[in-house]
PDB file of C-alpha atoms in Angstrom:
ATOM      1  CA  MET A   1       0.000   0.000   0.000  1.00 49.00           C
ATOM      2  CA  ALA A   2       1.325   3.459  -0.918  1.00 50.00           C
ATOM      3  CA  ARG A   3       2.218   5.755   1.947  1.00 54.00           C
ATOM      4  CA  ILE A   4       0.310   9.000   2.345  1.00 49.00           C
ATOM      5  CA  ARG A   5       2.478  12.091   1.886  1.00 57.00           C
ATOM      6  CA  GLU A   6       3.093  13.458   5.363  1.00 77.00           C
ATOM      7  CA  PHE A   7       4.208  16.984   4.566  1.00 89.00           C
ATOM      8  CA  ASP A   8       2.793  20.144   3.063  1.00 94.00           C
ATOM      9  CA  THR A   9       3.970  20.053  -0.539  1.00 95.00           C
ATOM     10  CA  GLU A  10       3.303  23.757  -1.121  1.00 96.00           C
ATOM     11  CA  ALA A  11       5.303  24.735   1.956  1.00 97.00           C
ATOM     12  CA  ALA A  12       8.161  22.489   0.834  1.00 97.00           C
ATOM     13  CA  VAL A  13       8.193  24.039  -2.639  1.00 98.00           C
ATOM     14  CA  GLU A  14       8.131  27.534  -1.118  1.00 97.00           C
ATOM     15  CA  ALA A  15      11.077  26.704   1.141  1.00 97.00           C
ATOM     16  CA  ALA A  16      12.968  25.139  -1.765  1.00 98.00           C
ATOM     17  CA  MET A  17      12.287  28.229  -3.868  1.00 97.00           C
ATOM     18  CA  TRP A  18      14.008  30.392  -1.247  1.00 95.00           C
ATOM     19  CA  ALA A  19      16.913  27.952  -0.996  1.00 96.00           C
ATOM     20  CA  PHE A  20      17.416  28.066  -4.773  1.00 97.00           C
ATOM     21  CA  ARG A  21      17.138  31.864  -4.723  1.00 94.00           C
ATOM     22  CA  ARG A  22      19.914  32.033  -2.125  1.00 93.00           C
ATOM     23  CA  THR A  23      22.447  29.724  -3.749  1.00 94.00           C
ATOM     24  CA  GLY A  24      21.194  28.753  -7.211  1.00 95.00           C
ATOM     25  CA  PHE A  25      20.622  25.263  -8.527  1.00 97.00           C
ATOM     26  CA  GLU A  26      24.235  24.125  -8.484  1.00 97.00           C
ATOM     27  CA  GLY A  27      24.957  25.697  -5.117  1.00 96.00           C
ATOM     28  CA  THR A  28      21.992  24.018  -3.419  1.00 97.00           C
ATOM     29  CA  SER A  29      22.554  20.427  -2.358  1.00 98.00           C
ATOM     30  CA  ILE A  30      19.904  17.860  -1.565  1.00 97.00           C
ATOM     31  CA  GLN A  31      20.956  18.191   2.076  1.00 97.00           C
ATOM     32  CA  ASP A  32      20.369  21.967   1.850  1.00 98.00           C
ATOM     33  CA  LEU A  33      16.869  21.227   0.537  1.00 98.00           C
ATOM     34  CA  VAL A  34      16.221  18.713   3.322  1.00 97.00           C
ATOM     35  CA  GLU A  35      17.223  21.350   5.871  1.00 97.00           C
ATOM     36  CA  ALA A  36      15.302  24.159   4.167  1.00 97.00           C
ATOM     37  CA  THR A  37      12.083  22.181   3.754  1.00 97.00           C
ATOM     38  CA  GLY A  38      12.239  20.053   6.889  1.00 95.00           C
ATOM     39  CA  VAL A  39      11.332  17.093   4.669  1.00 96.00           C
ATOM     40  CA  GLY A  40      13.388  13.924   4.533  1.00 94.00           C
ATOM     41  CA  ARG A  41      15.448  13.081   1.472  1.00 95.00           C
ATOM     42  CA  GLY A  42      13.336  10.025   0.613  1.00 94.00           C
ATOM     43  CA  SER A  43      10.119  11.986   0.861  1.00 95.00           C
ATOM     44  CA  LEU A  44      11.485  14.747  -1.387  1.00 96.00           C
ATOM     45  CA  TYR A  45      12.506  12.158  -3.976  1.00 95.00           C
ATOM     46  CA  ALA A  46       9.134  10.439  -3.723  1.00 94.00           C
ATOM     47  CA  ALA A  47       7.276  13.724  -4.223  1.00 96.00           C
ATOM     48  CA  PHE A  48       9.459  15.393  -6.870  1.00 97.00           C
ATOM     49  CA  GLY A  49      11.534  12.614  -8.408  1.00 96.00           C
ATOM     50  CA  ASN A  50      14.856  14.385  -8.018  1.00 97.00           C
ATOM     51  CA  LYS A  51      16.455  17.752  -7.345  1.00 97.00           C
ATOM     52  CA  GLU A  52      15.550  18.906 -10.864  1.00 97.00           C
ATOM     53  CA  GLY A  53      11.879  18.101 -10.270  1.00 98.00           C
ATOM     54  CA  LEU A  54      11.866  20.167  -7.093  1.00 98.00           C
ATOM     55  CA  TYR A  55      13.670  22.983  -8.919  1.00 98.00           C
ATOM     56  CA  LEU A  56      11.034  23.015 -11.665  1.00 98.00           C
ATOM     57  CA  ALA A  57       8.312  23.143  -9.011  1.00 98.00           C
ATOM     58  CA  ALA A  58      10.158  26.061  -7.371  1.00 98.00           C
ATOM     59  CA  VAL A  59      10.430  27.903 -10.704  1.00 98.00           C
ATOM     60  CA  ASP A  60       6.689  27.398 -11.234  1.00 98.00           C
ATOM     61  CA  ARG A  61       6.013  28.656  -7.719  1.00 98.00           C
ATOM     62  CA  TYR A  62       8.131  31.749  -8.354  1.00 97.00           C
ATOM     63  CA  ARG A  63       6.190  32.439 -11.573  1.00 97.00           C
ATOM     64  CA  ASP A  64       2.863  32.046  -9.763  1.00 98.00           C
ATOM     65  CA  THR A  65       3.973  34.251  -6.863  1.00 96.00           C
ATOM     66  CA  TYR A  66       5.678  37.074  -8.728  1.00 95.00           C
ATOM     67  CA  ALA A  67       5.058  37.052 -12.490  1.00 96.00           C
ATOM     68  CA  LEU A  68       1.361  36.189 -12.673  1.00 97.00           C
ATOM     69  CA  PRO A  69       0.232  38.922 -10.246  1.00 97.00           C
ATOM     70  CA  LEU A  70       2.336  41.436 -12.196  1.00 97.00           C
ATOM     71  CA  ILE A  71       0.688  40.342 -15.447  1.00 98.00           C
ATOM     72  CA  GLU A  72      -2.741  40.796 -13.847  1.00 97.00           C
ATOM     73  CA  GLU A  73      -1.723  44.272 -12.667  1.00 97.00           C
ATOM     74  CA  LEU A  74      -0.531  45.212 -16.165  1.00 97.00           C
ATOM     75  CA  ARG A  75      -3.845  44.046 -17.626  1.00 97.00           C
ATOM     76  CA  ALA A  76      -6.012  45.927 -15.088  1.00 96.00           C
ATOM     77  CA  GLY A  77      -6.399  49.004 -17.317  1.00 92.00           C
ATOM     78  CA  LEU A  78      -4.630  51.427 -14.979  1.00 94.00           C
ATOM     79  CA  PRO A  79      -2.772  54.502 -16.292  1.00 96.00           C
ATOM     80  CA  ALA A  80       0.372  52.987 -17.833  1.00 96.00           C
ATOM     81  CA  ARG A  81       2.970  55.603 -16.953  1.00 96.00           C
ATOM     82  CA  ASP A  82       2.049  55.635 -13.256  1.00 96.00           C
ATOM     83  CA  LEU A  83       1.766  51.853 -13.162  1.00 97.00           C
ATOM     84  CA  ILE A  84       5.150  51.279 -14.824  1.00 98.00           C
ATOM     85  CA  HIS A  85       6.755  53.881 -12.574  1.00 97.00           C
ATOM     86  CA  GLY A  86       5.311  52.109  -9.540  1.00 97.00           C
ATOM     87  CA  ILE A  87       6.515  48.712 -10.786  1.00 97.00           C
ATOM     88  CA  LEU A  88      10.051  50.005 -11.310  1.00 97.00           C
ATOM     89  CA  LEU A  89      10.137  51.618  -7.866  1.00 97.00           C
ATOM     90  CA  ASP A  90       8.681  48.445  -6.307  1.00 95.00           C
ATOM     91  CA  VAL A  91      11.581  46.515  -7.836  1.00 94.00           C
ATOM     92  CA  VAL A  92      14.015  49.007  -6.295  1.00 94.00           C
ATOM     93  CA  ASP A  93      12.305  48.736  -2.900  1.00 93.00           C
ATOM     94  CA  GLU A  94      12.317  44.935  -3.025  1.00 91.00           C
ATOM     95  CA  ILE A  95      15.992  44.829  -3.980  1.00 90.00           C
ATOM     96  CA  VAL A  96      17.102  47.283  -1.310  1.00 89.00           C
ATOM     97  CA  ALA A  97      14.984  45.641   1.410  1.00 88.00           C
ATOM     98  CA  ASP A  98      16.485  42.231   0.606  1.00 79.00           C
ATOM     99  CA  GLY A  99      19.553  42.270   2.820  1.00 75.00           C
ATOM    100  CA  ASP A 100      20.283  38.645   1.930  1.00 73.00           C
ATOM    101  CA  ARG A 101      20.386  39.514  -1.785  1.00 74.00           C
ATOM    102  CA  HIS A 102      18.133  36.700  -2.918  1.00 81.00           C
ATOM    103  CA  ALA A 103      18.300  36.293  -6.669  1.00 84.00           C
ATOM    104  CA  CYS A 104      15.323  36.634  -8.935  1.00 91.00           C
ATOM    105  CA  LEU A 105      14.719  32.980  -9.705  1.00 95.00           C
ATOM    106  CA  MET A 106      13.713  33.787 -13.294  1.00 95.00           C
ATOM    107  CA  VAL A 107      16.983  35.634 -13.911  1.00 95.00           C
ATOM    108  CA  SER A 108      19.160  33.021 -12.228  1.00 95.00           C
ATOM    109  CA  ALA A 109      17.318  30.164 -13.960  1.00 97.00           C
ATOM    110  CA  ALA A 110      17.769  31.917 -17.326  1.00 96.00           C
ATOM    111  CA  VAL A 111      21.507  32.230 -16.766  1.00 95.00           C
ATOM    112  CA  GLU A 112      22.300  29.059 -14.844  1.00 96.00           C
ATOM    113  CA  ARG A 113      19.906  26.429 -16.197  1.00 97.00           C
ATOM    114  CA  ALA A 114      18.100  27.510 -19.378  1.00 97.00           C
ATOM    115  CA  PRO A 115      21.098  27.196 -21.720  1.00 97.00           C
ATOM    116  CA  HIS A 116      21.276  23.432 -21.160  1.00 97.00           C
ATOM    117  CA  ASP A 117      17.953  22.452 -19.563  1.00 97.00           C
ATOM    118  CA  PRO A 118      15.054  22.472 -22.054  1.00 98.00           C
ATOM    119  CA  GLU A 119      12.374  22.224 -19.347  1.00 97.00           C
ATOM    120  CA  VAL A 120      13.702  25.313 -17.577  1.00 98.00           C
ATOM    121  CA  ARG A 121      14.134  27.137 -20.894  1.00 98.00           C
ATOM    122  CA  VAL A 122      10.494  26.488 -21.854  1.00 98.00           C
ATOM    123  CA  ARG A 123       9.263  27.808 -18.514  1.00 98.00           C
ATOM    124  CA  ILE A 124      11.436  30.925 -18.605  1.00 97.00           C
ATOM    125  CA  ARG A 125      10.496  31.690 -22.212  1.00 97.00           C
ATOM    126  CA  ALA A 126       6.788  31.291 -21.492  1.00 98.00           C
ATOM    127  CA  THR A 127       6.899  33.512 -18.405  1.00 97.00           C
ATOM    128  CA  THR A 128       9.013  36.140 -20.131  1.00 97.00           C
ATOM    129  CA  ALA A 129       6.733  36.127 -23.186  1.00 97.00           C
ATOM    130  CA  SER A 130       3.642  36.568 -20.994  1.00 98.00           C
ATOM    131  CA  LEU A 131       5.191  39.503 -19.146  1.00 97.00           C
ATOM    132  CA  GLU A 132       6.410  41.029 -22.381  1.00 98.00           C
ATOM    133  CA  ASP A 133       2.952  40.661 -23.954  1.00 98.00           C
ATOM    134  CA  ALA A 134       1.312  42.377 -20.989  1.00 98.00           C
ATOM    135  CA  PHE A 135       3.795  45.277 -21.051  1.00 98.00           C
ATOM    136  CA  ALA A 136       3.518  45.615 -24.856  1.00 98.00           C
ATOM    137  CA  ASP A 137      -0.277  45.600 -24.801  1.00 98.00           C
ATOM    138  CA  LEU A 138      -0.406  48.251 -22.083  1.00 98.00           C
ATOM    139  CA  ILE A 139       2.200  50.449 -23.760  1.00 98.00           C
ATOM    140  CA  GLY A 140       0.501  50.109 -27.148  1.00 97.00           C
ATOM    141  CA  GLU A 141      -3.014  50.714 -25.838  1.00 97.00           C
ATOM    142  CA  GLN A 142      -1.976  53.870 -24.006  1.00 96.00           C
ATOM    143  CA  GLY A 143       0.334  55.222 -26.707  1.00 96.00           C
ATOM    144  CA  LEU A 144       3.547  55.199 -24.695  1.00 97.00           C
ATOM    145  CA  ALA A 145       5.784  53.765 -27.410  1.00 97.00           C
ATOM    146  CA  GLY A 146       6.027  56.950 -29.482  1.00 95.00           C
ATOM    147  CA  ASP A 147       7.425  55.992 -32.866  1.00 96.00           C
ATOM    148  CA  ARG A 148       8.774  52.693 -31.516  1.00 97.00           C
ATOM    149  CA  ASP A 149       7.196  49.278 -31.610  1.00 98.00           C
ATOM    150  CA  PRO A 150       5.433  48.688 -28.237  1.00 98.00           C
ATOM    151  CA  ARG A 151       7.049  45.229 -28.085  1.00 98.00           C
ATOM    152  CA  ASP A 152      10.525  46.776 -28.336  1.00 98.00           C
ATOM    153  CA  VAL A 153       9.690  49.131 -25.463  1.00 98.00           C
ATOM    154  CA  ALA A 154       8.312  46.199 -23.459  1.00 98.00           C
ATOM    155  CA  ARG A 155      11.529  44.234 -24.046  1.00 98.00           C
ATOM    156  CA  PHE A 156      13.545  47.250 -22.968  1.00 98.00           C
ATOM    157  CA  LEU A 157      11.559  47.492 -19.726  1.00 97.00           C
ATOM    158  CA  MET A 158      11.956  43.757 -19.063  1.00 97.00           C
ATOM    159  CA  THR A 159      15.695  44.015 -19.700  1.00 97.00           C
ATOM    160  CA  THR A 160      15.893  47.023 -17.392  1.00 97.00           C
ATOM    161  CA  ILE A 161      14.108  45.194 -14.579  1.00 96.00           C
ATOM    162  CA  HIS A 162      16.291  42.102 -14.965  1.00 95.00           C
ATOM    163  CA  GLY A 163      19.414  44.247 -15.238  1.00 95.00           C
ATOM    164  CA  MET A 164      18.533  46.104 -12.051  1.00 95.00           C
ATOM    165  CA  ARG A 165      18.258  42.773 -10.254  1.00 92.00           C
ATOM    166  CA  VAL A 166      21.641  41.648 -11.571  1.00 92.00           C
ATOM    167  CA  MET A 167      23.286  44.974 -10.690  1.00 89.00           C
ATOM    168  CA  ALA A 168      21.823  44.821  -7.194  1.00 86.00           C
ATOM    169  CA  ALA A 169      23.498  41.472  -6.542  1.00 83.00           C
ATOM    170  CA  VAL A 170      26.741  43.433  -6.468  1.00 84.00           C
ATOM    171  CA  THR A 171      25.609  46.876  -5.294  1.00 85.00           C
ATOM    172  CA  PRO A 172      22.042  47.300  -4.020  1.00 87.00           C
ATOM    173  CA  ASP A 173      22.302  51.101  -4.024  1.00 91.00           C
ATOM    174  CA  ARG A 174      18.869  52.766  -3.866  1.00 94.00           C
ATOM    175  CA  ALA A 175      19.979  56.001  -5.532  1.00 96.00           C
ATOM    176  CA  ALA A 176      21.612  54.235  -8.478  1.00 95.00           C
ATOM    177  CA  LEU A 177      18.689  51.856  -8.959  1.00 95.00           C
ATOM    178  CA  THR A 178      16.153  54.682  -8.703  1.00 97.00           C
ATOM    179  CA  ALA A 179      18.090  56.650 -11.312  1.00 97.00           C
ATOM    180  CA  ILE A 180      17.935  53.636 -13.646  1.00 97.00           C
ATOM    181  CA  ALA A 181      14.175  53.399 -13.082  1.00 97.00           C
ATOM    182  CA  GLU A 182      13.763  57.100 -13.877  1.00 97.00           C
ATOM    183  CA  VAL A 183      15.815  56.809 -17.081  1.00 97.00           C
ATOM    184  CA  ALA A 184      13.662  53.854 -18.153  1.00 97.00           C
ATOM    185  CA  LEU A 185      10.492  55.806 -17.434  1.00 96.00           C
ATOM    186  CA  GLY A 186      11.903  58.692 -19.481  1.00 96.00           C
ATOM    187  CA  CYS A 187      12.057  56.385 -22.508  1.00 95.00           C
ATOM    188  CA  LEU A 188       8.273  56.193 -22.614  1.00 95.00           C
ATOM    189  CA  ALA A 189       6.526  58.603 -24.971  1.00 91.00           C
TER     190      ALA A 189
END
């Protein structure tokens, strides 16, 4: 008879997500995941198959927690300039408040895993495309692209946000990050 899972899967995935954000896929051992989740090695393997399975679940959790609410916000019909300004400043606030310098799991997965892991690549591409679509639609609908293609402006904003997160891993300086956000906002028509 199969044993009943005796742990909260969602809580385990959440804890694993934070572990992967701290040290990346390669830097996080199975023992680190056991300690982070409080779930035994055998139970983690039974639930997720392997470390890669738990990583994919953590990437999905990150998307659901951070990307999907942002997409909903971008599609809510709010004034685009104010909304984008708020999003950029929220990124700055999140980065500066994060004294442990947790990586954006989408950025770290794109750099560390996507080049050689097709399952990660598919997830990152899909999430990035959804965010890009939402930014492009908002920018296009509210005429903030000027003579540029709204998709190009959306890609620029996505690159700016990801770049701010990478820069902050080295120097989480509020003034510098805020200046970057203001320059990006200035690129809108």
